[in-house]
């Protein structure tokens, strides 16, 4: 799978089944109802499908991954293959991915199905978890009770910092698209949720109204006349449990 990289400030070249948790607007509605970007291009000038990576061993063990480079486990590979078949029906014009292995491995089957090159963006990485990375929630709660109650990893990134860099990456990606097209963005639970909340203009105290993404689930955002809208959330794998660094 070819991957074209760029730094956090450069612009890369341009190139569903499941329940809709948001309830704010009808989504593509699965493979049969996603008859390509052009079919719904009149609704939203551009769309971003925010796709969380598949399951890893650390997900299954309840360990905080952060930016530790943990690959997909066999379950995660199966999830990526299944979801890729659904997302390919949306006829994406581009695929962007975090450069961490669990994201690039998730993007790989979609790249094979569509023939698209995956563009890599470091700003799509997961929240850096500092001293929490590799620990279970029980261990974090015992060792860092105050920080756990505030969900503030020591030596890690703040929610605001993650939201800002992920939002900037999503805006850059949207700016590469022509009207009526969509890109699939493969990233991580907290990065996608916080970036989407920032992109939608929610104040920080309301970021929690957007729930976490399950492994290999996705959200759909649309931008029309410069305004963003949440079209679909946590689609594709419901009612699978959420195994995530996010809360």
mmCIF file of C-alpha atoms in Angstrom:
data_model
loop_
_atom_site.group_PDB
_atom_site.id
_atom_site.type_symbol
_atom_site.label_atom_id
_atom_site.label_comp_id
_atom_site.label_asym_id
_atom_site.label_seq_id
_atom_site.Cartn_x
_atom_site.Cartn_y
_atom_site.Cartn_z
ATOM 1 C CA UNK A 1 0.000 0.000 0.000
ATOM 2 C CA UNK A 2 1.672 3.237 -1.074
ATOM 3 C CA UNK A 3 1.693 6.016 1.491
ATOM 4 C CA UNK A 4 2.506 9.600 0.591
ATOM 5 C CA UNK A 5 3.578 11.603 3.624
ATOM 6 C CA UNK A 6 3.746 15.281 4.506
ATOM 7 C CA UNK A 7 4.548 17.181 7.656
ATOM 8 C CA UNK A 8 1.973 18.616 10.005
ATOM 9 C CA UNK A 9 1.847 21.945 8.193
ATOM 10 C CA UNK A 10 2.107 20.924 4.563
ATOM 11 C CA UNK A 11 -0.842 19.998 2.383
ATOM 12 C CA UNK A 12 -0.946 16.561 0.799
ATOM 13 C CA UNK A 13 -2.004 16.273 -2.844
ATOM 14 C CA UNK A 14 -5.727 15.755 -3.468
ATOM 15 C CA UNK A 15 -6.212 12.833 -5.038
ATOM 16 C CA UNK A 16 -23.001 2.707 5.444
ATOM 17 C CA UNK A 17 -24.336 0.292 7.156
ATOM 18 C CA UNK A 18 -25.102 0.772 10.856
ATOM 19 C CA UNK A 19 -27.124 2.954 13.178
ATOM 20 C CA UNK A 20 -26.715 6.700 13.156
ATOM 21 C CA UNK A 21 -25.979 7.758 16.722
ATOM 22 C CA UNK A 22 -26.240 11.504 16.179
ATOM 23 C CA UNK A 23 -29.842 11.647 14.982
ATOM 24 C CA UNK A 24 -29.242 15.061 13.444
ATOM 25 C CA UNK A 25 -29.599 14.178 9.773
ATOM 26 C CA UNK A 26 -29.996 11.093 7.623
ATOM 27 C CA UNK A 27 -26.684 9.457 6.723
ATOM 28 C CA UNK A 28 -25.639 7.427 3.697
ATOM 29 C CA UNK A 29 -27.536 4.432 5.085
ATOM 30 C CA UNK A 30 -25.141 1.631 4.259
ATOM 31 C CA UNK A 31 -23.635 0.269 1.078
ATOM 32 C CA UNK A 32 -26.838 0.186 -0.945
ATOM 33 C CA UNK A 33 -27.773 3.701 0.099
ATOM 34 C CA UNK A 34 -24.347 5.246 -0.486
ATOM 35 C CA UNK A 35 -24.532 5.380 -4.252
ATOM 36 C CA UNK A 36 -21.405 7.489 -4.489
ATOM 37 C CA UNK A 37 -20.421 11.001 -3.575
ATOM 38 C CA UNK A 38 -22.044 12.523 -6.638
ATOM 39 C CA UNK A 39 -25.505 11.234 -5.739
ATOM 40 C CA UNK A 40 -25.591 13.418 -2.610
ATOM 41 C CA UNK A 41 -23.283 16.189 -3.754
ATOM 42 C CA UNK A 42 -26.183 18.643 -3.823
ATOM 43 C CA UNK A 43 -26.635 18.200 -0.051
ATOM 44 C CA UNK A 44 -23.112 19.037 1.084
ATOM 45 C CA UNK A 45 -20.288 20.530 -0.944
ATOM 46 C CA UNK A 46 -17.695 18.182 0.571
ATOM 47 C CA UNK A 47 -17.865 15.358 3.087
ATOM 48 C CA UNK A 48 -15.364 13.739 5.426
ATOM 49 C CA UNK A 49 -15.819 10.171 6.660
ATOM 50 C CA UNK A 50 -13.980 10.007 9.988
ATOM 51 C CA UNK A 51 -13.034 6.343 10.382
ATOM 52 C CA UNK A 52 -11.538 5.016 13.583
ATOM 53 C CA UNK A 53 -8.964 2.229 13.359
ATOM 54 C CA UNK A 54 -9.755 -1.411 14.082
ATOM 55 C CA UNK A 55 -9.159 -3.254 17.326
ATOM 56 C CA UNK A 56 -5.680 -3.755 18.755
ATOM 57 C CA UNK A 57 -4.438 -6.036 21.513
ATOM 58 C CA UNK A 58 -4.164 -3.029 23.805
ATOM 59 C CA UNK A 59 -7.772 -2.093 23.049
ATOM 60 C CA UNK A 60 -8.862 -5.571 24.094
ATOM 61 C CA UNK A 61 -6.728 -5.345 27.266
ATOM 62 C CA UNK A 62 -8.061 -1.896 28.119
ATOM 63 C CA UNK A 63 -4.639 -0.200 27.878
ATOM 64 C CA UNK A 64 -4.209 3.459 27.040
ATOM 65 C CA UNK A 65 -2.477 3.500 23.653
ATOM 66 C CA UNK A 66 -1.998 7.166 22.879
ATOM 67 C CA UNK A 67 0.801 7.485 20.363
ATOM 68 C CA UNK A 68 2.347 4.087 21.172
ATOM 69 C CA UNK A 69 2.537 2.343 17.805
ATOM 70 C CA UNK A 70 0.384 -0.739 18.382
ATOM 71 C CA UNK A 71 -0.729 -2.749 15.305
ATOM 72 C CA UNK A 72 -4.170 -4.209 14.660
ATOM 73 C CA UNK A 73 -4.889 -7.630 16.099
ATOM 74 C CA UNK A 74 -6.622 -10.312 13.971
ATOM 75 C CA UNK A 75 -10.056 -9.036 15.028
ATOM 76 C CA UNK A 76 -9.069 -5.525 13.999
ATOM 77 C CA UNK A 77 -7.907 -6.732 10.597
ATOM 78 C CA UNK A 78 -11.271 -8.436 10.044
ATOM 79 C CA UNK A 79 -13.088 -5.274 11.127
ATOM 80 C CA UNK A 80 -11.057 -3.192 8.660
ATOM 81 C CA UNK A 81 -11.779 -5.591 5.794
ATOM 82 C CA UNK A 82 -15.517 -5.538 6.496
ATOM 83 C CA UNK A 83 -15.747 -1.773 6.922
ATOM 84 C CA UNK A 84 -13.642 -1.157 3.808
ATOM 85 C CA UNK A 85 -16.206 -2.956 1.672
ATOM 86 C CA UNK A 86 -18.931 -0.660 2.999
ATOM 87 C CA UNK A 87 -16.901 2.527 2.681
ATOM 88 C CA UNK A 88 -15.716 1.704 -0.839
ATOM 89 C CA UNK A 89 -19.364 1.989 -1.924
ATOM 90 C CA UNK A 90 -19.213 5.694 -1.009
ATOM 91 C CA UNK A 91 -16.707 6.141 -3.855
ATOM 92 C CA UNK A 92 -14.213 8.291 -1.929
ATOM 93 C CA UNK A 93 -11.924 10.520 -3.930
ATOM 94 C CA UNK A 94 -9.126 10.444 -1.331
ATOM 95 C CA UNK A 95 -7.924 8.544 1.742
ATOM 96 C CA UNK A 96 -5.947 10.228 4.508
ATOM 97 C CA UNK A 97 -4.488 8.472 7.551
ATOM 98 C CA UNK A 98 -2.613 8.941 10.772
ATOM 99 C CA UNK A 99 0.903 7.582 10.384
ATOM 100 C CA UNK A 100 0.503 5.150 13.306
ATOM 101 C CA UNK A 101 0.398 1.471 12.311
ATOM 102 C CA UNK A 102 -3.122 0.735 13.528
ATOM 103 C CA UNK A 103 -4.468 3.514 11.295
ATOM 104 C CA UNK A 104 -2.416 2.675 8.192
ATOM 105 C CA UNK A 105 -3.338 -1.015 8.554
ATOM 106 C CA UNK A 106 -7.009 -0.022 8.717
ATOM 107 C CA UNK A 107 -6.670 2.143 5.610
ATOM 108 C CA UNK A 108 -4.932 -0.595 3.593
ATOM 109 C CA UNK A 109 -7.962 -2.688 2.520
ATOM 110 C CA UNK A 110 -9.877 0.429 1.456
ATOM 111 C CA UNK A 111 -6.881 1.547 -0.602
ATOM 112 C CA UNK A 112 -6.769 -1.849 -2.293
ATOM 113 C CA UNK A 113 -10.480 -1.760 -3.118
ATOM 114 C CA UNK A 114 -10.490 1.792 -4.445
ATOM 115 C CA UNK A 115 -7.036 1.998 -6.009
ATOM 116 C CA UNK A 116 -6.398 5.239 -4.099
ATOM 117 C CA UNK A 117 -3.085 6.233 -2.546
ATOM 118 C CA UNK A 118 -3.157 6.832 1.210
ATOM 119 C CA UNK A 119 -1.933 10.275 2.266
ATOM 120 C CA UNK A 120 -0.301 10.401 5.703
ATOM 121 C CA UNK A 121 -0.725 13.268 8.170
ATOM 122 C CA UNK A 122 0.932 13.264 11.599
ATOM 123 C CA UNK A 123 -1.691 15.669 12.925
ATOM 124 C CA UNK A 124 -4.178 12.781 12.744
ATOM 125 C CA UNK A 125 -2.308 10.871 15.464
ATOM 126 C CA UNK A 126 -4.056 9.945 18.684
ATOM 127 C CA UNK A 127 -3.787 12.040 21.817
ATOM 128 C CA UNK A 128 -0.351 11.671 23.398
ATOM 129 C CA UNK A 129 -0.974 9.989 26.737
ATOM 130 C CA UNK A 130 2.279 10.784 28.519
ATOM 131 C CA UNK A 131 2.683 8.641 31.632
ATOM 132 C CA UNK A 132 -0.613 6.849 30.997
ATOM 133 C CA UNK A 133 0.451 5.025 27.841
ATOM 134 C CA UNK A 134 0.481 1.259 28.305
ATOM 135 C CA UNK A 135 -1.516 1.392 31.560
ATOM 136 C CA UNK A 136 -5.005 0.019 32.106
ATOM 137 C CA UNK A 137 -7.790 2.257 33.361
ATOM 138 C CA UNK A 138 -7.587 0.555 36.765
ATOM 139 C CA UNK A 139 -3.868 1.312 36.971
ATOM 140 C CA UNK A 140 -4.378 4.923 35.879
ATOM 141 C CA UNK A 141 -7.149 5.433 38.425
ATOM 142 C CA UNK A 142 -4.966 4.022 41.230
ATOM 143 C CA UNK A 143 -1.768 5.911 40.360
ATOM 144 C CA UNK A 144 -3.212 9.211 39.140
ATOM 145 C CA UNK A 145 -6.626 9.643 40.800
ATOM 146 C CA UNK A 146 -6.819 13.433 40.416
ATOM 147 C CA UNK A 147 -5.621 13.441 36.817
ATOM 148 C CA UNK A 148 -7.958 10.536 36.014
ATOM 149 C CA UNK A 149 -10.953 12.456 37.388
ATOM 150 C CA UNK A 150 -10.043 15.351 35.083
ATOM 151 C CA UNK A 151 -8.962 13.067 32.213
ATOM 152 C CA UNK A 152 -5.634 14.924 32.036
ATOM 153 C CA UNK A 153 -2.677 12.593 31.361
ATOM 154 C CA UNK A 154 0.526 13.739 33.090
ATOM 155 C CA UNK A 155 3.086 14.863 30.495
ATOM 156 C CA UNK A 156 0.453 14.245 27.824
ATOM 157 C CA UNK A 157 -1.652 16.437 25.549
ATOM 158 C CA UNK A 158 -4.606 18.477 26.696
ATOM 159 C CA UNK A 159 -7.974 17.976 25.050
ATOM 160 C CA UNK A 160 -7.747 21.475 23.612
ATOM 161 C CA UNK A 161 -4.384 20.770 21.968
ATOM 162 C CA UNK A 162 -5.664 17.556 20.393
ATOM 163 C CA UNK A 163 -8.827 19.273 19.176
ATOM 164 C CA UNK A 164 -6.853 22.105 17.580
ATOM 165 C CA UNK A 165 -4.362 19.944 15.649
ATOM 166 C CA UNK A 166 -6.965 17.391 14.536
ATOM 167 C CA UNK A 167 -9.372 20.140 13.464
ATOM 168 C CA UNK A 168 -6.610 21.832 11.467
ATOM 169 C CA UNK A 169 -5.848 18.548 9.700
ATOM 170 C CA UNK A 170 -9.514 18.005 8.831
ATOM 171 C CA UNK A 171 -9.825 21.527 7.440
ATOM 172 C CA UNK A 172 -6.693 21.010 5.310
ATOM 173 C CA UNK A 173 -8.089 17.775 3.956
ATOM 174 C CA UNK A 174 -11.473 19.338 3.176
ATOM 175 C CA UNK A 175 -9.714 22.126 1.297
ATOM 176 C CA UNK A 176 -8.155 19.583 -1.106
ATOM 177 C CA UNK A 177 -11.571 18.275 -2.191
ATOM 178 C CA UNK A 178 -13.682 19.415 -5.095
ATOM 179 C CA UNK A 179 -17.422 20.045 -4.495
ATOM 180 C CA UNK A 180 -19.519 16.891 -4.394
ATOM 181 C CA UNK A 181 -16.658 14.601 -3.313
ATOM 182 C CA UNK A 182 -15.653 12.968 -0.062
ATOM 183 C CA UNK A 183 -12.492 11.808 1.663
ATOM 184 C CA UNK A 184 -12.086 8.992 4.172
ATOM 185 C CA UNK A 185 -9.934 10.037 7.129
ATOM 186 C CA UNK A 186 -8.496 7.155 9.173
ATOM 187 C CA UNK A 187 -7.511 8.182 12.667
ATOM 188 C CA UNK A 188 -8.173 7.509 16.357
ATOM 189 C CA UNK A 189 -11.033 7.814 18.806
ATOM 190 C CA UNK A 190 -10.082 10.906 20.804
ATOM 191 C CA UNK A 191 -8.456 12.708 17.866
ATOM 192 C CA UNK A 192 -11.535 12.258 15.682
ATOM 193 C CA UNK A 193 -14.094 13.105 18.364
ATOM 194 C CA UNK A 194 -12.275 16.197 19.610
ATOM 195 C CA UNK A 195 -11.342 17.346 16.113
ATOM 196 C CA UNK A 196 -14.944 16.977 14.970
ATOM 197 C CA UNK A 197 -16.272 18.856 17.998
ATOM 198 C CA UNK A 198 -13.874 21.723 17.318
ATOM 199 C CA UNK A 199 -14.728 21.690 13.614
ATOM 200 C CA UNK A 200 -18.445 21.911 14.434
ATOM 201 C CA UNK A 201 -17.808 24.963 16.571
ATOM 202 C CA UNK A 202 -18.853 23.427 19.879
ATOM 203 C CA UNK A 203 -17.462 25.143 22.990
ATOM 204 C CA UNK A 204 -15.114 22.961 25.018
ATOM 205 C CA UNK A 205 -17.649 22.424 27.789
ATOM 206 C CA UNK A 206 -19.936 20.710 25.242
ATOM 207 C CA UNK A 207 -17.348 18.458 23.560
ATOM 208 C CA UNK A 208 -18.616 15.581 25.680
ATOM 209 C CA UNK A 209 -21.996 15.563 23.908
ATOM 210 C CA UNK A 210 -20.304 13.697 21.035
ATOM 211 C CA UNK A 211 -19.822 10.130 22.193
ATOM 212 C CA UNK A 212 -16.754 7.967 21.525
ATOM 213 C CA UNK A 213 -16.302 5.878 18.388
ATOM 214 C CA UNK A 214 -16.186 2.083 18.454
ATOM 215 C CA UNK A 215 -13.345 0.308 16.666
ATOM 216 C CA UNK A 216 -13.755 0.650 12.892
ATOM 217 C CA UNK A 217 -16.866 2.808 13.251
ATOM 218 C CA UNK A 218 -17.101 6.164 11.509
ATOM 219 C CA UNK A 219 -18.736 9.564 11.562
ATOM 220 C CA UNK A 220 -19.662 11.694 8.547
ATOM 221 C CA UNK A 221 -19.237 15.466 8.454
ATOM 222 C CA UNK A 222 -20.373 17.717 5.631
ATOM 223 C CA UNK A 223 -19.224 21.258 4.797
ATOM 224 C CA UNK A 224 -21.504 23.492 2.772
ATOM 225 C CA UNK A 225 -21.030 27.214 2.242
ATOM 226 C CA UNK A 226 -18.279 27.171 4.845
ATOM 227 C CA UNK A 227 -20.401 25.592 7.586
ATOM 228 C CA UNK A 228 -19.934 22.111 9.026
ATOM 229 C CA UNK A 229 -22.697 19.661 9.942
ATOM 230 C CA UNK A 230 -22.625 16.263 11.662
ATOM 231 C CA UNK A 231 -24.483 13.913 9.323
ATOM 232 C CA UNK A 232 -23.854 10.545 10.933
ATOM 233 C CA UNK A 233 -22.024 9.304 14.050
ATOM 234 C CA UNK A 234 -20.622 5.967 15.226
ATOM 235 C CA UNK A 235 -21.977 4.104 12.209
ATOM 236 C CA UNK A 236 -20.909 0.714 10.950
ATOM 237 C CA UNK A 237 -20.409 -1.435 14.043
ATOM 238 C CA UNK A 238 -23.110 -0.604 16.582
ATOM 239 C CA UNK A 239 -23.921 -2.047 19.063
ATOM 240 C CA UNK A 240 -20.277 -3.100 19.509
ATOM 241 C CA UNK A 241 -18.738 -1.883 22.802
ATOM 242 C CA UNK A 242 -16.342 1.049 22.684
ATOM 243 C CA UNK A 243 -12.767 0.032 23.567
ATOM 244 C CA UNK A 244 -10.882 3.295 23.567
ATOM 245 C CA UNK A 245 -8.474 5.747 25.194
ATOM 246 C CA UNK A 246 -11.314 8.233 24.872
ATOM 247 C CA UNK A 247 -14.037 8.746 27.440
#
